[in-house]
PDB file of C-alpha atoms in Angstrom:
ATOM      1  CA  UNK A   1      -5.667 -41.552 -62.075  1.00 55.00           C
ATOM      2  CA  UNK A   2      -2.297 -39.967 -61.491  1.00 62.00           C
ATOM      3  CA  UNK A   3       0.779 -41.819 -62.859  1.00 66.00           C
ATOM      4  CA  UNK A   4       4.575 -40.230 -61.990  1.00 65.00           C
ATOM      5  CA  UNK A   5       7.293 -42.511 -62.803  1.00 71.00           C
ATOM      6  CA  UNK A   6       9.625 -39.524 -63.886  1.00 71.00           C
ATOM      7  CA  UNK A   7       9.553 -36.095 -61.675  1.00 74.00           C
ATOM      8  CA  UNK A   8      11.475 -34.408 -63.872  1.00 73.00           C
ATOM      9  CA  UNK A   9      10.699 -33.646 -67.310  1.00 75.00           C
ATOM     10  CA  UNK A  10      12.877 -30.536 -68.534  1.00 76.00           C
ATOM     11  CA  UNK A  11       9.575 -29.406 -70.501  1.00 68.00           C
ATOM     12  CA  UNK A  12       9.795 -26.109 -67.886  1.00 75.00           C
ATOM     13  CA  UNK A  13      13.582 -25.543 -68.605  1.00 76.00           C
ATOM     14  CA  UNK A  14      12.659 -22.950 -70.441  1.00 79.00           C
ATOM     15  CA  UNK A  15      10.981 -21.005 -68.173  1.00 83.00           C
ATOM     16  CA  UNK A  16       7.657 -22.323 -68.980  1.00 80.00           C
ATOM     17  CA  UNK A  17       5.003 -24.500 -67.412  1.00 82.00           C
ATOM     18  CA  UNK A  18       1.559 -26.417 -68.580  1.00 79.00           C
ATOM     19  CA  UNK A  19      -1.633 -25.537 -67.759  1.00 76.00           C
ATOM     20  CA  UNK A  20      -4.468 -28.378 -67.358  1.00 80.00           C
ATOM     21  CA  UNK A  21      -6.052 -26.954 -71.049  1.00 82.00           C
ATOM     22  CA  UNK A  22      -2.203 -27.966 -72.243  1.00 77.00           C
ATOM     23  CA  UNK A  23      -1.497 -24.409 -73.182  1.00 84.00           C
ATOM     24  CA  UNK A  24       2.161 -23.058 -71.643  1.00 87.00           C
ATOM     25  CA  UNK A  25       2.605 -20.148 -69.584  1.00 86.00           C
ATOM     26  CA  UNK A  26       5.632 -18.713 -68.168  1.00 74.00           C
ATOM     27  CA  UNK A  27       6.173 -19.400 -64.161  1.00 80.00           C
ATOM     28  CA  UNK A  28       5.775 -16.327 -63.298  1.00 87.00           C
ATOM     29  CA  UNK A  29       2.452 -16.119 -64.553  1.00 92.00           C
ATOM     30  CA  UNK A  30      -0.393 -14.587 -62.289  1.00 95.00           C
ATOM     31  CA  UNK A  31      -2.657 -17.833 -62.701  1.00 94.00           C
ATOM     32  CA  UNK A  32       0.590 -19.747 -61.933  1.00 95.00           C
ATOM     33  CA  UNK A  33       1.252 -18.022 -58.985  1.00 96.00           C
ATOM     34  CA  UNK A  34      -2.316 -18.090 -57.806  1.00 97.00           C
ATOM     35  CA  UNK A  35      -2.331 -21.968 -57.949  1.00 96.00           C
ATOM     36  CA  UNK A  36       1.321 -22.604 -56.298  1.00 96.00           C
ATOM     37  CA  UNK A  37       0.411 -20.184 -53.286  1.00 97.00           C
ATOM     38  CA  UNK A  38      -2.306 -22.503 -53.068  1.00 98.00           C
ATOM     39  CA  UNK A  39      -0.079 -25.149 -53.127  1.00 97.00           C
ATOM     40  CA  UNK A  40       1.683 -23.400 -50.052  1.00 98.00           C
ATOM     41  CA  UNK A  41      -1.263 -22.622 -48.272  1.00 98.00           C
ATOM     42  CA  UNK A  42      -1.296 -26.516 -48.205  1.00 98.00           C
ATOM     43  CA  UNK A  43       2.159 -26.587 -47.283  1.00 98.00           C
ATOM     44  CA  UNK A  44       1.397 -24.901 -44.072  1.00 98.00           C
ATOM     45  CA  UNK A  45      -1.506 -26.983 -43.067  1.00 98.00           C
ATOM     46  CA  UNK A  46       0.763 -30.013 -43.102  1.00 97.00           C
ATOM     47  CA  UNK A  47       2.960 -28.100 -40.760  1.00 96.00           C
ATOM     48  CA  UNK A  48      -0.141 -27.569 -38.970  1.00 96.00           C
ATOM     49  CA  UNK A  49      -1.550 -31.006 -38.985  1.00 96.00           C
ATOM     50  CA  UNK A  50       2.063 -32.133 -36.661  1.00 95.00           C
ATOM     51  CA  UNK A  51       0.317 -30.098 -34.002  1.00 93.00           C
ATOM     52  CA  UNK A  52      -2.906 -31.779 -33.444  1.00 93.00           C
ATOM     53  CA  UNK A  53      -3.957 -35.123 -34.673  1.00 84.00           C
ATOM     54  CA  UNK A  54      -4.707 -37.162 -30.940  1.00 83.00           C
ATOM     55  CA  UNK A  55      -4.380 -33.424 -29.122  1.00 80.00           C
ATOM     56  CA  UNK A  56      -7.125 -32.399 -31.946  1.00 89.00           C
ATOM     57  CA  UNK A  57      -8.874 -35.407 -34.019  1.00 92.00           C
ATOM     58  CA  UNK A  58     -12.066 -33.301 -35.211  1.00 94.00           C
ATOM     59  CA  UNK A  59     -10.019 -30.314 -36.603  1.00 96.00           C
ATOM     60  CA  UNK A  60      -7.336 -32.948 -37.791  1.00 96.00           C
ATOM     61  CA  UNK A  61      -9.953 -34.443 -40.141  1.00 96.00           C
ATOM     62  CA  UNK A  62     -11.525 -31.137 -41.224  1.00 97.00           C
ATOM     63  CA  UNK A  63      -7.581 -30.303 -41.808  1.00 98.00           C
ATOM     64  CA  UNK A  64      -7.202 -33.670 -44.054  1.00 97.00           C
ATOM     65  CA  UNK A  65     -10.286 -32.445 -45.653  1.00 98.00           C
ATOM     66  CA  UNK A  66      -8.769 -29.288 -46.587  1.00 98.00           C
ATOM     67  CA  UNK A  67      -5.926 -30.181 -47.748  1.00 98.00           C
ATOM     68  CA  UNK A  68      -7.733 -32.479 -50.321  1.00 98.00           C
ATOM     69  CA  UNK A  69      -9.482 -29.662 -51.466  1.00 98.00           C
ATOM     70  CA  UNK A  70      -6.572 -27.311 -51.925  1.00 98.00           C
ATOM     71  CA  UNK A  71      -5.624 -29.590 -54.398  1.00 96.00           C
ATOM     72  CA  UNK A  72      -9.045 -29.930 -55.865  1.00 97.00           C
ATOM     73  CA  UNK A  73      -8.674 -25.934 -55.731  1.00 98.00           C
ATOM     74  CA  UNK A  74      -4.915 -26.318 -57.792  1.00 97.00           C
ATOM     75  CA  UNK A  75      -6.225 -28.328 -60.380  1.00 95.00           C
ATOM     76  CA  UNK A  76      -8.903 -25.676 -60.897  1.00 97.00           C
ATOM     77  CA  UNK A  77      -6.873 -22.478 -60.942  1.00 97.00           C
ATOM     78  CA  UNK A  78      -4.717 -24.801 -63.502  1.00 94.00           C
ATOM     79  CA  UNK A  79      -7.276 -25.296 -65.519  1.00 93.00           C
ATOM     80  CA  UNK A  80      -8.619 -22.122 -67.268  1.00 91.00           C
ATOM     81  CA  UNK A  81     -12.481 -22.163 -67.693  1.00 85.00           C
ATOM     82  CA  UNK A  82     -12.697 -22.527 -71.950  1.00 80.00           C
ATOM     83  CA  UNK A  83     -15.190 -23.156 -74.653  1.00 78.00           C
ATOM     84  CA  UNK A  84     -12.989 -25.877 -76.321  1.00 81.00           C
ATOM     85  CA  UNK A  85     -13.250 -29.267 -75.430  1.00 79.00           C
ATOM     86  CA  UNK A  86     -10.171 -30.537 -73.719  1.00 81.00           C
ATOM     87  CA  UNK A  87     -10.985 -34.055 -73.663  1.00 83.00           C
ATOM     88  CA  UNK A  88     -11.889 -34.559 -69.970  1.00 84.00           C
ATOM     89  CA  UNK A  89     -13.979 -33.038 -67.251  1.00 88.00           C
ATOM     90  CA  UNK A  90     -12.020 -30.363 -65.705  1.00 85.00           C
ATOM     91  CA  UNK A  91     -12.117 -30.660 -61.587  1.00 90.00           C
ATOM     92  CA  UNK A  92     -13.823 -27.454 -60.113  1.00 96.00           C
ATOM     93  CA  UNK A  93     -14.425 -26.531 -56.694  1.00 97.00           C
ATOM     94  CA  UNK A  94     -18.053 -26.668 -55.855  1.00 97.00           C
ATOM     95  CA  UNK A  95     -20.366 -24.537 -53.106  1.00 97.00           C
ATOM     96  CA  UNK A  96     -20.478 -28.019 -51.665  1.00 98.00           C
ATOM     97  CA  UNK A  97     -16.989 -27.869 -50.376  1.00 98.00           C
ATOM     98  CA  UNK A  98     -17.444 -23.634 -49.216  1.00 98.00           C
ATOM     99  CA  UNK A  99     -20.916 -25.235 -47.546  1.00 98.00           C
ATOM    100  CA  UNK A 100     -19.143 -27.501 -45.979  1.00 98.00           C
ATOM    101  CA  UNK A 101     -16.325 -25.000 -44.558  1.00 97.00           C
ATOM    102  CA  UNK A 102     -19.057 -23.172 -43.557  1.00 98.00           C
ATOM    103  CA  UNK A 103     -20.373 -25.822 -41.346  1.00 98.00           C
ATOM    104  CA  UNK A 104     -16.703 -26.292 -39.628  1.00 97.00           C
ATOM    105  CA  UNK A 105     -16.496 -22.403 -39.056  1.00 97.00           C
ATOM    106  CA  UNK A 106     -19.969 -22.634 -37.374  1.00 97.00           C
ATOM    107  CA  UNK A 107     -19.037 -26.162 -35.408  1.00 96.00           C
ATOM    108  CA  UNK A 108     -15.937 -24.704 -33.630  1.00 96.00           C
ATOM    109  CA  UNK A 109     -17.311 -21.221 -33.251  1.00 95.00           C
ATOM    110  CA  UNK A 110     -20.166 -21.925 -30.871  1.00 94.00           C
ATOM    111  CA  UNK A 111     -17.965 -22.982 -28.172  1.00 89.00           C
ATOM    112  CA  UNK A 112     -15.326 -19.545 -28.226  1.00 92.00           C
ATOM    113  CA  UNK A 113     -15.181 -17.140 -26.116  1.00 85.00           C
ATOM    114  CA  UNK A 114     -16.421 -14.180 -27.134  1.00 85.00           C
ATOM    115  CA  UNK A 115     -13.575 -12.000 -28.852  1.00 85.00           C
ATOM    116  CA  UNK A 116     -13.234  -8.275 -27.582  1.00 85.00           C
ATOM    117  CA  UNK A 117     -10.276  -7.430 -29.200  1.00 87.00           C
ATOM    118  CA  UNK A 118      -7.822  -8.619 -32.544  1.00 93.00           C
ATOM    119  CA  UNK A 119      -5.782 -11.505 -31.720  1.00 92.00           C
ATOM    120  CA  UNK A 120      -1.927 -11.910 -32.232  1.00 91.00           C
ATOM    121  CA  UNK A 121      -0.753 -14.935 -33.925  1.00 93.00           C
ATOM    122  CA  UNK A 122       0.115 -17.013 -30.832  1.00 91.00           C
ATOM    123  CA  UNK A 123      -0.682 -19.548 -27.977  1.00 91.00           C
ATOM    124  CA  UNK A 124       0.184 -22.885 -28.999  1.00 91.00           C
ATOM    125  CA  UNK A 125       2.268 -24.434 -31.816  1.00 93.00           C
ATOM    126  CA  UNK A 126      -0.891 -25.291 -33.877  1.00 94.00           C
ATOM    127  CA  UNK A 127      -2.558 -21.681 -33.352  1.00 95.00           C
ATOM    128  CA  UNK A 128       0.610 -20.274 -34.686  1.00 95.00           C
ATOM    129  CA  UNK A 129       0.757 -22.016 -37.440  1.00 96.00           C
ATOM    130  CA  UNK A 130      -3.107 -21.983 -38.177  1.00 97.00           C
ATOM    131  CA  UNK A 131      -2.195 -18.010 -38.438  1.00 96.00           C
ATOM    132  CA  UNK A 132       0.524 -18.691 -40.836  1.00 97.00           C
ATOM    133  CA  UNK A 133      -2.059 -20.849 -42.978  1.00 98.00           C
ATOM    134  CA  UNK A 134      -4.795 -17.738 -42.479  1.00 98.00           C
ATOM    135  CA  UNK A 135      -1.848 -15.305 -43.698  1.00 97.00           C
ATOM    136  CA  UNK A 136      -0.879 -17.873 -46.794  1.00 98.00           C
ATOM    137  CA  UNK A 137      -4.264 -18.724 -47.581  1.00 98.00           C
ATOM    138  CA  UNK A 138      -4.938 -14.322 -47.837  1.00 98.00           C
ATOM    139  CA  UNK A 139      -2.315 -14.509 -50.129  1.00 98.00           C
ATOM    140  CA  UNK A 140      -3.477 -16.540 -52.116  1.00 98.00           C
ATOM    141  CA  UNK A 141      -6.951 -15.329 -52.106  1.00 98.00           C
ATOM    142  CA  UNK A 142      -5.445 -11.834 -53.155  1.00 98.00           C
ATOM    143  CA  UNK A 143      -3.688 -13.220 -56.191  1.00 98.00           C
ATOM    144  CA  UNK A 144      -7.101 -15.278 -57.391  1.00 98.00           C
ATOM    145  CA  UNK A 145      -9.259 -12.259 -56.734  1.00 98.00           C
ATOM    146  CA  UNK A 146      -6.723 -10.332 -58.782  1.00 98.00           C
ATOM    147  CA  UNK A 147      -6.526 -13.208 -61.665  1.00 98.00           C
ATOM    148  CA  UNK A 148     -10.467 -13.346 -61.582  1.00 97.00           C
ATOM    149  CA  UNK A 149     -10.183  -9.561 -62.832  1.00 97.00           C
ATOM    150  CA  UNK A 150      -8.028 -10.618 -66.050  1.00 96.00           C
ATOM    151  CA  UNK A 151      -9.478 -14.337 -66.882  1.00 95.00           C
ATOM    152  CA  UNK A 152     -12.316 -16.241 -66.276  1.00 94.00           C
ATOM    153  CA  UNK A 153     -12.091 -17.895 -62.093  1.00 96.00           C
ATOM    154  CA  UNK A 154     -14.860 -20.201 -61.065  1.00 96.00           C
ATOM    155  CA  UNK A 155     -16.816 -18.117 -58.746  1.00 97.00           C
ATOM    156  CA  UNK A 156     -16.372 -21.306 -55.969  1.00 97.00           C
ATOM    157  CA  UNK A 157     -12.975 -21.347 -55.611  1.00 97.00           C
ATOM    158  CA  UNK A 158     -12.544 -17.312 -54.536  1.00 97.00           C
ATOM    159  CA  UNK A 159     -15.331 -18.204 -52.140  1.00 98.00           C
ATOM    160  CA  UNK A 160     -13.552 -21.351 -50.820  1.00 98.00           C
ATOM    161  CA  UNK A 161     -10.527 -19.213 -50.205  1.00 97.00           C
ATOM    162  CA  UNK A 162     -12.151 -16.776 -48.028  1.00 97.00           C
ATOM    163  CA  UNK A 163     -14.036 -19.229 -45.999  1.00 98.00           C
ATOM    164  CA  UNK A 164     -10.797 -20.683 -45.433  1.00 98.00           C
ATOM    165  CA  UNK A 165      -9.104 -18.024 -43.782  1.00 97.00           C
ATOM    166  CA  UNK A 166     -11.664 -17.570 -41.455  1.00 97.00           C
ATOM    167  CA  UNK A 167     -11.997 -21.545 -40.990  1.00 98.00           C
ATOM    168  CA  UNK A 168      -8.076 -20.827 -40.132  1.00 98.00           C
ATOM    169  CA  UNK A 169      -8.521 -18.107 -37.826  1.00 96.00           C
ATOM    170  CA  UNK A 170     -11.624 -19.818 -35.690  1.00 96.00           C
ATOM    171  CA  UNK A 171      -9.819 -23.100 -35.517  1.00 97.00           C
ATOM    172  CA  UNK A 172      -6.639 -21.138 -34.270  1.00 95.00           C
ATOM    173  CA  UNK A 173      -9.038 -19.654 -31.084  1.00 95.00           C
ATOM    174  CA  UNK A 174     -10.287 -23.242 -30.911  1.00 95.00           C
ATOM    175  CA  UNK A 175      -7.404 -24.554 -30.105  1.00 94.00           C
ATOM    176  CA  UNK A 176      -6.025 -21.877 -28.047  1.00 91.00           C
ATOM    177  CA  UNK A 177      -8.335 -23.409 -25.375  1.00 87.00           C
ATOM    178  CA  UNK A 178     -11.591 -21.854 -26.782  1.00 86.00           C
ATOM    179  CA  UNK A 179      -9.718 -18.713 -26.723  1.00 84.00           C
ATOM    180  CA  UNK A 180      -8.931 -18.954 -23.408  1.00 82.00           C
ATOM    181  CA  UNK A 181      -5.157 -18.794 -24.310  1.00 86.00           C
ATOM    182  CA  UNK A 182      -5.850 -16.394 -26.979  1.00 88.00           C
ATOM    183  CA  UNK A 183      -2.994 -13.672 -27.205  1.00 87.00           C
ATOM    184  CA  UNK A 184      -4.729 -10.229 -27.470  1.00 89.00           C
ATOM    185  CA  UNK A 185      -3.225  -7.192 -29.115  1.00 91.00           C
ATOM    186  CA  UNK A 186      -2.990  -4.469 -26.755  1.00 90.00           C
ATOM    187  CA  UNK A 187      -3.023  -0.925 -28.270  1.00 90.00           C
ATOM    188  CA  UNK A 188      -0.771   1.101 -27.901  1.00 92.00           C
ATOM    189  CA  UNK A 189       0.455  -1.025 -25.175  1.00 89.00           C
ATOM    190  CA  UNK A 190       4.455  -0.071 -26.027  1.00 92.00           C
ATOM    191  CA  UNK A 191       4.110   3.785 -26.771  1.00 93.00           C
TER     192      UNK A 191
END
């Protein structure tokens, strides 16, 4: 269980921040950033979420879901993978939770139109901001792909991040009436 009575701790004046394995890193570290892009990837599908809830209730809850396991996702970016024994069970995302986007991809992608060209972050307010979550979530998928390079990254969690962006981009059509209100990029179109 989680316990915050103080926010503020001035253990990070210093530039500094703790990893789950207790070990400090500076905050501009790349694991660092890979977990708080995460954390704004998150961000965004809050923003999201005051778009559909009654309009939306299926991709709200798959949304709620998500954002659960972003954090799951944070907690195991902020925990590097290590041979000593850190006293606990360290939270990891599992091909469970990538199955499972898999499965929502799937669910909203039989009923879309079929797409004959790239699609322009548009339509309504929650397709617009499912684009800025596909854009964060890249992001963020860049900078784990990149840390997985340098340091040990459970396998999972650079999976869950690219299912995510395309469980972003899918939902985005969905919403755009089956992608029916889709906004289409025209090549070319202002030569």
């Amino acid at each position: 269980m989680v316990v915050l009575n103080k926010i503020y701790t001035k253990t990070g004046d210093d530039g500094t921040t703790a990893l789950g394995s207790g070990e400090r890193r500076p905050k501009n570290d790349l694991r660092i950033d890979a977990y708080g892009t995460v954390d704004e990837t998150n961000a965004v599908v809050g923003l999201v979420r005051l778009h559909t809830g009654a309009d939306a209730p299926d991709v709200d809850a798959t949304l709620g879901r998500i954002q659960n396991d972003l954090f799951d996702l944070g907690a195991d970016l902020a925990t590097p993978e290590t041979d000593k024994d850190l006293g606990y069970e360290p939270l990891r995302v599992t091909d469970a939770q990538v199955e499972a986007l898999e499965q929502a991809i799937d669910t909203l992608n039989a009923d879309l139109s079929t797409l004959r060209s790239f699609v322009l972050p548009g339509g309504s307010a929650a397709s617009a901001h499912l684009h800025l979550a596909r854009t964060v979530s890249r992001r963020a998928e860049r900078l784990i792909v990149e840390l997985a390079a340098r340091e040990k990254v459970n396998p999972a969690a650079v999976r869950y991040m690219n299912r995510l962006s395309d469980y972003f981009f899918v939902a985005s059509r969905f919403l755009n009436d089956k992608g029916g209100q889709d906004v289409l990029w025209v090549p070319g179109q202002n030569r």
